[in-house]
Each structure stands twice: as structure tokens, then as C-alpha cells.
CSV table of C-alpha atoms in Angstrom, one decimal:
chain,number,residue,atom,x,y,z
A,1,UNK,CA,6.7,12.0,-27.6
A,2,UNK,CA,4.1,14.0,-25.9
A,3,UNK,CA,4.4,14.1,-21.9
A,4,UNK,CA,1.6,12.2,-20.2
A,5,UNK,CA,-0.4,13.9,-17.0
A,6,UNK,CA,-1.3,13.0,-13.5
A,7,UNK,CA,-5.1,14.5,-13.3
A,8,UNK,CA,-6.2,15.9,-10.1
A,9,UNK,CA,-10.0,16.2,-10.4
A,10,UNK,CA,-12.0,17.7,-7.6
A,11,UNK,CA,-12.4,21.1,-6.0
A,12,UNK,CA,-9.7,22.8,-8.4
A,13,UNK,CA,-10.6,20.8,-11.6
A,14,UNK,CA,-7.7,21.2,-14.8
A,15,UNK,CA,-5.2,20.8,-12.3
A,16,UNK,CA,-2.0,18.4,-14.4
A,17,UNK,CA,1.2,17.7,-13.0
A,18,UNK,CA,3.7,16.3,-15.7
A,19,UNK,CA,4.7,13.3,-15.0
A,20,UNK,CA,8.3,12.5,-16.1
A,21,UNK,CA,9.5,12.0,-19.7
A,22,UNK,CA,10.9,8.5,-18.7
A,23,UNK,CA,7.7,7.5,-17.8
A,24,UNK,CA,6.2,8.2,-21.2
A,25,UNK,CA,8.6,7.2,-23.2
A,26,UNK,CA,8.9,3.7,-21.8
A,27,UNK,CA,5.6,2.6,-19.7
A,28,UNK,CA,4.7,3.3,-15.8
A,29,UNK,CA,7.4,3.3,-13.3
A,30,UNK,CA,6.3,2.6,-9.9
A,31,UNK,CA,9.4,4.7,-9.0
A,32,UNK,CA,9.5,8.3,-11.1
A,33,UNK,CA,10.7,10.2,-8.3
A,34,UNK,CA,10.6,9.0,-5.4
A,35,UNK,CA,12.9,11.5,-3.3
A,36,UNK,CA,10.1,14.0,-4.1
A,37,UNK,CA,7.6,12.6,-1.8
A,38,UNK,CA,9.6,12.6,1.1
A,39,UNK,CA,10.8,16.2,1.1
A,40,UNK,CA,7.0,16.8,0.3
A,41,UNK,CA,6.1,14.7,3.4
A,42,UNK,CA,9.2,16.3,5.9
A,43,UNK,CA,7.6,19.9,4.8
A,44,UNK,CA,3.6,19.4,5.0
A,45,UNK,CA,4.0,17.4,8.3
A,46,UNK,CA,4.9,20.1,10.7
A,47,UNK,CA,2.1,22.2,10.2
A,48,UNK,CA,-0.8,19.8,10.0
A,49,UNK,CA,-2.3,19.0,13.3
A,50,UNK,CA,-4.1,15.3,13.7
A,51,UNK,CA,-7.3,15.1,15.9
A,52,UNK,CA,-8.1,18.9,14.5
A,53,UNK,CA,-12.0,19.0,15.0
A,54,UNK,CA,-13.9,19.1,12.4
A,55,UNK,CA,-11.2,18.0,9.6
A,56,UNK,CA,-12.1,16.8,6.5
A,57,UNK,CA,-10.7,15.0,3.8
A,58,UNK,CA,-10.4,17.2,0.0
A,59,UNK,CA,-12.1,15.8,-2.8
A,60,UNK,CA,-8.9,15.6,-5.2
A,61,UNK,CA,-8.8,12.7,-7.2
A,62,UNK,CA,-5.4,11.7,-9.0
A,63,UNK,CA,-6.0,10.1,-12.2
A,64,UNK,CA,-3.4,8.3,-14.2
A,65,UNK,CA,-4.3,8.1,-18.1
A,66,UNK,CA,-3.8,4.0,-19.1
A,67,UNK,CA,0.3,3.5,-20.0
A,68,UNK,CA,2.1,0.7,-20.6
A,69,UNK,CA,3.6,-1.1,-17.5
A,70,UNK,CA,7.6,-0.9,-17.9
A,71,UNK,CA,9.0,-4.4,-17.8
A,72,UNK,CA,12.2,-3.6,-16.2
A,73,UNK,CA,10.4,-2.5,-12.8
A,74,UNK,CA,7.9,-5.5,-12.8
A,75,UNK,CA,10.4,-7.7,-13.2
A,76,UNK,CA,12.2,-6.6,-10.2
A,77,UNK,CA,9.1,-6.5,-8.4
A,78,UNK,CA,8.6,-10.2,-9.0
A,79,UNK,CA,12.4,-11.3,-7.8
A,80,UNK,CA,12.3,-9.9,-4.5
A,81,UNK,CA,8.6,-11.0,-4.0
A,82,UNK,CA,8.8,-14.3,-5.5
A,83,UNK,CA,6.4,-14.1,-8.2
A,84,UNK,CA,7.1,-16.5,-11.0
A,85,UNK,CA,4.1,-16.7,-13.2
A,86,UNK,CA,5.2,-14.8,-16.0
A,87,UNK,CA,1.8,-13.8,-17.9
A,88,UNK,CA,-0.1,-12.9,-14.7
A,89,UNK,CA,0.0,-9.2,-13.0
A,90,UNK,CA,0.9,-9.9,-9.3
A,91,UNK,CA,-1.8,-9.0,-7.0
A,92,UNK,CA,-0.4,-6.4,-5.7
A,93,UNK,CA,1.4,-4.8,-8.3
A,94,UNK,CA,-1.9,-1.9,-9.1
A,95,UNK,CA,-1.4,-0.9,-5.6
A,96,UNK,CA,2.4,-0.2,-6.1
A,97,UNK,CA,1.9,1.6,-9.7
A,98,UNK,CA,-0.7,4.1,-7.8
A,99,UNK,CA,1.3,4.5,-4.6
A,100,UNK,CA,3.3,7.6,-6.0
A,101,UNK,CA,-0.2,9.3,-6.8
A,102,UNK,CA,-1.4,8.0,-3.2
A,103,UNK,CA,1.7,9.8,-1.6
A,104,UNK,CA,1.1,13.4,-3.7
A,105,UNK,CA,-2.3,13.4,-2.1
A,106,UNK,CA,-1.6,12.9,1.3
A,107,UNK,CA,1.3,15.0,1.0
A,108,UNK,CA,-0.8,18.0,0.0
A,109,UNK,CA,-1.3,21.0,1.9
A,110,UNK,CA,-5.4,20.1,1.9
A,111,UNK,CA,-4.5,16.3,3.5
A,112,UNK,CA,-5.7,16.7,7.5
A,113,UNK,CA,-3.0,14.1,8.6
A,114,UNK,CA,0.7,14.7,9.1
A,115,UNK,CA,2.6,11.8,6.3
A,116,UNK,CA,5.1,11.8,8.8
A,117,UNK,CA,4.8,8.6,11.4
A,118,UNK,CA,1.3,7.2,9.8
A,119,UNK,CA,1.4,3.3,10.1
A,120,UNK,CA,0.1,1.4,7.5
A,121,UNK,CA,-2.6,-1.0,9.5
A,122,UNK,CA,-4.3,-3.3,7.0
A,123,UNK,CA,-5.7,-3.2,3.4
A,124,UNK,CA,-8.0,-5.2,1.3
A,125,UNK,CA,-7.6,-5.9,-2.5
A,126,UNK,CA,-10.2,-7.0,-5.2
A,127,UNK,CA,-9.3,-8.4,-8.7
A,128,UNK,CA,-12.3,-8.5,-10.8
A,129,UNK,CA,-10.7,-9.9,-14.0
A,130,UNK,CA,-7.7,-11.4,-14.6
A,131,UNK,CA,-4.7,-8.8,-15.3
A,132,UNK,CA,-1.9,-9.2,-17.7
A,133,UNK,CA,1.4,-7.3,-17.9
A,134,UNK,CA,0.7,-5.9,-21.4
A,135,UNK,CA,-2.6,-4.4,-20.2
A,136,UNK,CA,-2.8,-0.6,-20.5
A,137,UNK,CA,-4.5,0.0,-16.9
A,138,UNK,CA,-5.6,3.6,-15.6
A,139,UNK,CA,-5.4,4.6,-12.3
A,140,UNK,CA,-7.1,6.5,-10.0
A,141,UNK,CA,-6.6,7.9,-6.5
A,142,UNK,CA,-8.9,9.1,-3.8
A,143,UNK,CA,-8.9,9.7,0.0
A,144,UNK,CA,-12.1,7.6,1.0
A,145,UNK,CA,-12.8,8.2,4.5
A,146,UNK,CA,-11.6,9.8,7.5
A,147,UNK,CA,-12.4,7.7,10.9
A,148,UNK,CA,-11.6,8.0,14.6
A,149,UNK,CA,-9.5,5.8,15.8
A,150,UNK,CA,-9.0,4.0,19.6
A,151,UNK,CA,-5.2,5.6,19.3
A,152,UNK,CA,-6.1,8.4,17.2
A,153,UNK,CA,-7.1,8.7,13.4
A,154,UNK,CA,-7.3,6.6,10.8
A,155,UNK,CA,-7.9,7.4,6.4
A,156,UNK,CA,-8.6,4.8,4.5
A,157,UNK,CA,-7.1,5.4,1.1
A,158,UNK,CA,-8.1,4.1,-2.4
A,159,UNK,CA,-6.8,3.2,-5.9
A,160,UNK,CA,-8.8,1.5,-8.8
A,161,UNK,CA,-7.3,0.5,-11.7
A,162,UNK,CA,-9.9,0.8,-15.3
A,163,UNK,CA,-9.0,-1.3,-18.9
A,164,UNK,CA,-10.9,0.7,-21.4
A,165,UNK,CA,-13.5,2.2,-18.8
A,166,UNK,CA,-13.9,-0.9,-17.0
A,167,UNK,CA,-13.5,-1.2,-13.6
A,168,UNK,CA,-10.7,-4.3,-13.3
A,169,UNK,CA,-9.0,-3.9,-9.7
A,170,UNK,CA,-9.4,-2.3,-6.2
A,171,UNK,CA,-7.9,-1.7,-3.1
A,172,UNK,CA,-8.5,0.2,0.1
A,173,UNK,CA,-6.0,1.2,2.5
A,174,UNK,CA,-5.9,1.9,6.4
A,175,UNK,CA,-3.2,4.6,7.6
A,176,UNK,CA,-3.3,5.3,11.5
A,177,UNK,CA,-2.3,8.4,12.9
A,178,UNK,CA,-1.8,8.4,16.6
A,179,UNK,CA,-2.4,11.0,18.8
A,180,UNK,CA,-4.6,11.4,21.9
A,181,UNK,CA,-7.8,12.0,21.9
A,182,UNK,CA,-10.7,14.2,23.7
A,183,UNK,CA,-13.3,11.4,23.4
A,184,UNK,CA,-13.9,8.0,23.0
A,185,UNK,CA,-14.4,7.1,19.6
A,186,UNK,CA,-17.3,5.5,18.1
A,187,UNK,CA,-16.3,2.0,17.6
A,188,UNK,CA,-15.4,1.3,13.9
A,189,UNK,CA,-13.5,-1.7,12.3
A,190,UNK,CA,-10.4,-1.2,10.6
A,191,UNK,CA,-11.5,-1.6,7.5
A,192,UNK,CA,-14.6,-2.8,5.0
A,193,UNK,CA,-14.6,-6.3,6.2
A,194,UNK,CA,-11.8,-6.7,8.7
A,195,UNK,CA,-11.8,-8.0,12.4
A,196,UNK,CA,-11.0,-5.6,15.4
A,197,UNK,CA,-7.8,-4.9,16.2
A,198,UNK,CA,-8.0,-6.7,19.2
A,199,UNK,CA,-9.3,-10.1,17.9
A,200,UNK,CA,-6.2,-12.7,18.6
A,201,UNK,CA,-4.7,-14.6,16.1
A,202,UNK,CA,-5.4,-18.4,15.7
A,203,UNK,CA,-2.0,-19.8,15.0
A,204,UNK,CA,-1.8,-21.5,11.7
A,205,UNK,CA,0.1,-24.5,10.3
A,206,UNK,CA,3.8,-23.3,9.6
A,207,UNK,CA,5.0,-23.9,5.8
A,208,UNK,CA,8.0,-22.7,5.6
A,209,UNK,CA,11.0,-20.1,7.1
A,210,UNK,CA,12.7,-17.5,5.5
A,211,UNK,CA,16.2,-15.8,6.0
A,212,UNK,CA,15.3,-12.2,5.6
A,213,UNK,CA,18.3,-9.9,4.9
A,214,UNK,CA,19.0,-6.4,6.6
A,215,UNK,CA,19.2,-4.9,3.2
A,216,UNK,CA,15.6,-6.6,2.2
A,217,UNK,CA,14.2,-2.9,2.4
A,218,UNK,CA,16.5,-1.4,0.2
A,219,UNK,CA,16.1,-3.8,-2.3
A,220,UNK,CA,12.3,-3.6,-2.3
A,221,UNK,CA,12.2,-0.1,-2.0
A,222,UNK,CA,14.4,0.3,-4.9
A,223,UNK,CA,11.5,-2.2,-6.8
A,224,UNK,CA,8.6,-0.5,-5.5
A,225,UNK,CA,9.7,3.3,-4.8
A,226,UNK,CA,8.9,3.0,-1.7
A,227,UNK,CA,12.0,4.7,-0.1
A,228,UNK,CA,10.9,5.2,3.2
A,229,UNK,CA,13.7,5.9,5.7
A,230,UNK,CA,12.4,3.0,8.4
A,231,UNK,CA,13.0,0.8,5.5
A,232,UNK,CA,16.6,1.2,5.0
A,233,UNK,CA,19.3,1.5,7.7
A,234,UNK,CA,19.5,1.5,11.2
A,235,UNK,CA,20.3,4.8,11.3
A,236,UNK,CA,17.1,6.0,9.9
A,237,UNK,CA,15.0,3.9,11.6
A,238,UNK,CA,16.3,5.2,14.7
A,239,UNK,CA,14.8,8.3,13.8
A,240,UNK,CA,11.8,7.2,13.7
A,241,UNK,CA,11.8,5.0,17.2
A,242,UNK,CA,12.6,1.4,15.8
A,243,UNK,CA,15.8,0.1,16.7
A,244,UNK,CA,16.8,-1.2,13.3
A,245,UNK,CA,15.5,-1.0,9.6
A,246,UNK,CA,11.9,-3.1,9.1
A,247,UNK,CA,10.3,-4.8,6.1
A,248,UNK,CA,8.0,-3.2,4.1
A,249,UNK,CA,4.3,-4.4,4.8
A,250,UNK,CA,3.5,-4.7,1.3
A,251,UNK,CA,6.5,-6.9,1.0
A,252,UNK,CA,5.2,-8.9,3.5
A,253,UNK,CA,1.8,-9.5,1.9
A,254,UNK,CA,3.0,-10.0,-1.8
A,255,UNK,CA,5.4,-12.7,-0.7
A,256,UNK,CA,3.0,-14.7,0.7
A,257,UNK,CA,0.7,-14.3,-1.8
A,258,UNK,CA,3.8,-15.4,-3.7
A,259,UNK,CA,4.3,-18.6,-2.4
A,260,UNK,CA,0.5,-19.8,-2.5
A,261,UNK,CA,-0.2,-22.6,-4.5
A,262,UNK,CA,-1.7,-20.3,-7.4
A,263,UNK,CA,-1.2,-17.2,-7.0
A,264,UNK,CA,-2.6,-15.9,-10.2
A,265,UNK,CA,-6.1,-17.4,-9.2
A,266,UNK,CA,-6.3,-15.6,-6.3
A,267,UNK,CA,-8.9,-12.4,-6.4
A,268,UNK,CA,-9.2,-10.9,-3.1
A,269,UNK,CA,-7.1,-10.6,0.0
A,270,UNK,CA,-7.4,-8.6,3.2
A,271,UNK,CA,-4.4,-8.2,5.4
A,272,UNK,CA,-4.0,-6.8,8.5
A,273,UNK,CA,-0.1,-5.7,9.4
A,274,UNK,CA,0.3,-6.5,13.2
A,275,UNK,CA,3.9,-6.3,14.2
A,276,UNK,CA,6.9,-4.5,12.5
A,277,UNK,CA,9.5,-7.2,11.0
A,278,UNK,CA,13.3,-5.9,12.2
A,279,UNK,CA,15.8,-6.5,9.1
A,280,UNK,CA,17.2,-8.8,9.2
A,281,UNK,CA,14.9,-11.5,10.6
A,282,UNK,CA,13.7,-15.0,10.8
A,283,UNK,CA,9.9,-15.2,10.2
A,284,UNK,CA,7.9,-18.8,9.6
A,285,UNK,CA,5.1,-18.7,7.2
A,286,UNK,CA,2.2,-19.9,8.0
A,287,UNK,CA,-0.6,-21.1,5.8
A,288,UNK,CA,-4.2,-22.9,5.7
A,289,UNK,CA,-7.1,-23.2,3.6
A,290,UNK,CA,-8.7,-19.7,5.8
A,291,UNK,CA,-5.7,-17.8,5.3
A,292,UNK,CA,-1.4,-17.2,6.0
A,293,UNK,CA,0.3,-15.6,8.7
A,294,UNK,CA,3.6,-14.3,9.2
A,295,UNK,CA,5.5,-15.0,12.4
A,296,UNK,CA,8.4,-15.0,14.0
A,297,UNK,CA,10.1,-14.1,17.6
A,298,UNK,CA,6.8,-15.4,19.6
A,299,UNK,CA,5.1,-12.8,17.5
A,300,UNK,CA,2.5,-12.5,14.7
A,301,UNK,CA,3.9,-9.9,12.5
A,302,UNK,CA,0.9,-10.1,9.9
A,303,UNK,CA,-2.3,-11.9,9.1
A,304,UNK,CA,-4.1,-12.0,6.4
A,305,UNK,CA,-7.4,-14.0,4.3
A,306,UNK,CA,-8.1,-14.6,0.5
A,307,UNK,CA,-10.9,-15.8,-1.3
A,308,UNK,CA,-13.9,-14.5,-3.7
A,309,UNK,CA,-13.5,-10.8,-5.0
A,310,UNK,CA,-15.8,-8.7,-2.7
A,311,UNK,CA,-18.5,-7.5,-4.6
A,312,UNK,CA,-17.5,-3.7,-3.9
A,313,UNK,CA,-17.9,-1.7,-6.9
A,314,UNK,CA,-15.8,1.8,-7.1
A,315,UNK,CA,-16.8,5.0,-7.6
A,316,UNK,CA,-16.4,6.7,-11.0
């Protein structure tokens, strides 16, 4: 079978980077490679500088031709975030299946920001149809927007997923690199329609507690691809200034999009990630009619609304 391509479109159009046999011969992985990225990330880091003045953001856009979703993968997705509705595409589940892509771009020489030690602060998600697991989806990757930041810099990333040219799903992504700055920054939210990142959080009825394990992020990483060292053992957190391994933000949202009443009817979200969750860890979820939290240790660990899609609109 003929390999399938990753299409970077931009300022060096025709560029193709083969994507694995395995993912042509039987669907879209979220996880093809996954060891690749971070020995990308551990070599482009050290030589890009966050803050530089006058740094812009390439044009590249990664585009992923419409595949079949492999089962296998998706089905593991759903376990460890507690989907159970069998005919519905999680939420969240675009957003995984274009994070490889999202990684390749902002590990690129081009990228301004250093992979290494950006914290994943908030992002938003629009469904504008309902998604099925036998939909052939194509995907597409872009760096948005670069922004300064009170404690340093901050690119919002994107990935929209097409079905036969139509625009079906969206989401937008904050990543903050710190550093210190010069000057004061212009005052921007964190995000499209998100509050300041100083606006409390009204504490919301608590639902229900969960027991999360200290090997949570190795099982979810090993669902989603993200590997990411802070994810895994205490011994690589530690090398990254957290005392022991934390939960994967994107674990956090899907499971409590997981556990709402319907989750397939939901169409937009917007989460902000406030407070690392150390592995292993009690956390109380929290839910009302405005929205769900995630707490635990006198802390809110992440907050987030759903509702309406946003009427958006990507870019072709």
C-alpha cells in the first residue's frame, strides 16, 4: 500500500514527510513515533532563545490527508478517560490525532520558542457536527499567534479537522514560555474567549472523587503518545522541577468531559489548566450547570466551561 504524507505547506511548499507504514496500513495512530519528538525537542531547545525581539512565528502548515482512525488506539483512549459512548468521537480525541503534527512544528528549527519547559495553560475546542469513529477526518496544523505574556511568551497553536472539505472540528491551544521580560506586556487574555489568569475560581458543587494512580501518566501517555518525561516517573519529573510525575492536562479535561451527563452532546469546551496534579492523587470533581472543576489538596488544579460551538470559523 502506498505510504501516506504529512504536508507541510507554507514558505517551503512540496515539503512531505512519510509518515509510517503502520499508520497506512491500519488507520491514524495518535502515537507513530513518539520518541522522535522528544530527541527533536532536547536538540532544537538549546539554541532557541524566548523573548528574542522581533520573533515571528513560520507559516508552515502540517496537513494530514483524511485516514481511517485505528480502533485499537481509540479504544484505549476511551478506558483511561472514561468514554463509554461507543458511536461518538470523544471530544478531545482530534486534538490528540494532530498532536504529533503539533509537536514537528514547534520542534522545528523555524519555531521561536524552546519545546523544552512550555506549559500547556488553557485550550478551547469547537465541534461543529457530530463526529463518528469511522469518519475519515483530515487534519491540519498551524501556529496561530505569538503573544507576550505577564511571565513571558505565549503561542497559541491550532488543529482543524475537515470531512470531505468541510470544516467539522477546532481547537486552539495556549503554550507559555517563561522567561523575563524587558517590558510590560500589553494586556491580552489567554486565549479567544477565556478569563484572565488572575480571575479566582468560584468553587463548584463536588460530584465525585477519584483515586488517581502514580502510573496514570504512563498509561495515558502510552494511549495518547504523549510521552512526556514529567508524565512518567519521579525521576523524570525531577528533572524538570516537580517533585513527582503529574497528570496529563488533556487527561484531566477529557475525563471530565467523560463523566458529564452526555458527553457526546457536548460541542464546545474551554479549559483553563491551573495547578499541576502530582501522581498519584486524590482530586474531587466538581460540576454545575456553568461548568466542572478539578480539585484537590485546597487547590483548583483545572477549570473549565461548555456550551454552544463558538462560531469561529478556520482558516483554509
Amino acid at each position: 500500500m502506498a505510504d501516506r504524507y504529512l504536508h507541510f505547506t507554507g514558505t517551503a511548499p512540496g515539503r512531505f514527510l512519510t509518515l509510517s507504514a503502520a499508520r497506512a496500513c491500519w488507520g491514524r495512530d495518535p502515537a507513530p513515533n513518539p520518541d522522535v519528538s522528544l530527541v527533536r525537542a532536547a536538540v532544537t531547545s538549546p539554541f532557541k532563545r524566548a523573548g528574542r525581539p522581533g520573533a515571528t512565528l513560520p507559516a508552515d502548515r502540517a496537513v494530514l490527508p483524511a485516514a481511517p482512525i485505528a480502533a485499537a488506539p481509540l479504544a484505549s483512549y476511551r478506558r483511561i478517560c472514561g468514554f463509554t459512548e461507543p458511536d461518538t468521537l470523544p471530544l478531545t480525541y482530534p486534538h490528540v490525532l494532530g498532536f504529533p503534527a503539533t509537536m514537528r512544528l514547534m520542534t522545528a528549527r523555524r519555531f521561536p520558542l524552546p519545546v523544552v519547559g512550555l506549559v500547556h495553560t488553557w485550550i478551547e475546542i469547537a465541534r461543529h457536527r457530530p463526529l463518528h469513529p469511522t469518519d475519515l477526518l483530515e487534519l491540519t496544523v498551524y501556529a496561530e499567534e505569538l503573544t507576550p505574556h505577564r511571565r513571558g511568551t505565549e503561542v497559541t497553536m491550532a488543529t482543524e479537522a475537515r470531512l470531505a472539505g468541510e470544516l467539522v472540528w477546532e481547537s486552539r491551544s495556549g503554550y507559555l514560555s517563561r522567561h523575563t521580560r524587558t517590558t510590560p506586556p500589553t494586556e491580552h487574555p489567554p486565549g479567544p474567549s477565556g478569563p484572565t489568569e488572575a480571575t479566582p475560581a468560584t468553587e463548584l458543587p463536588a460530584v465525585a472523587e477519584w483515586q488517581l494512580p502514580g502510573d496514570l501518566g504512563r498509561r495515558y501517555g502510552a494511549a495518547s503518545g504523549d510521552r512526556n518525561p514529567i508524565h512518567l516517573y519521579p525521576l523524570t519529573a525531577r528533572l524538570f522541577g516537580f517533585p513527582r510525575a503529574i497528570a496529563h492536562g488533556m487527561w484531566t479535561v477529557a475525563r471530565c468531559l467523560a463523566e458529564a451527563p452526555r458527553p457526546g452532546e457536548v460541542r464546545w469546551v474551554r479549559a483553563d489548566f491551573r495547578a499541576p496534579v502530582l501522581l498519584p492523587a486524590t482530586v474531587t470533581y466538581a460540576a454545575d450547570a456553568t461548568g466542572f472543576q478539578l480539585r484537590g489538596n485546597g487547590r483548583v488544579h483545572l477549570t473549565g466551561r461548555t456550551g454552544p460551538a463558538a462560531a469561529r470559523g478556520g482558516r483554509s
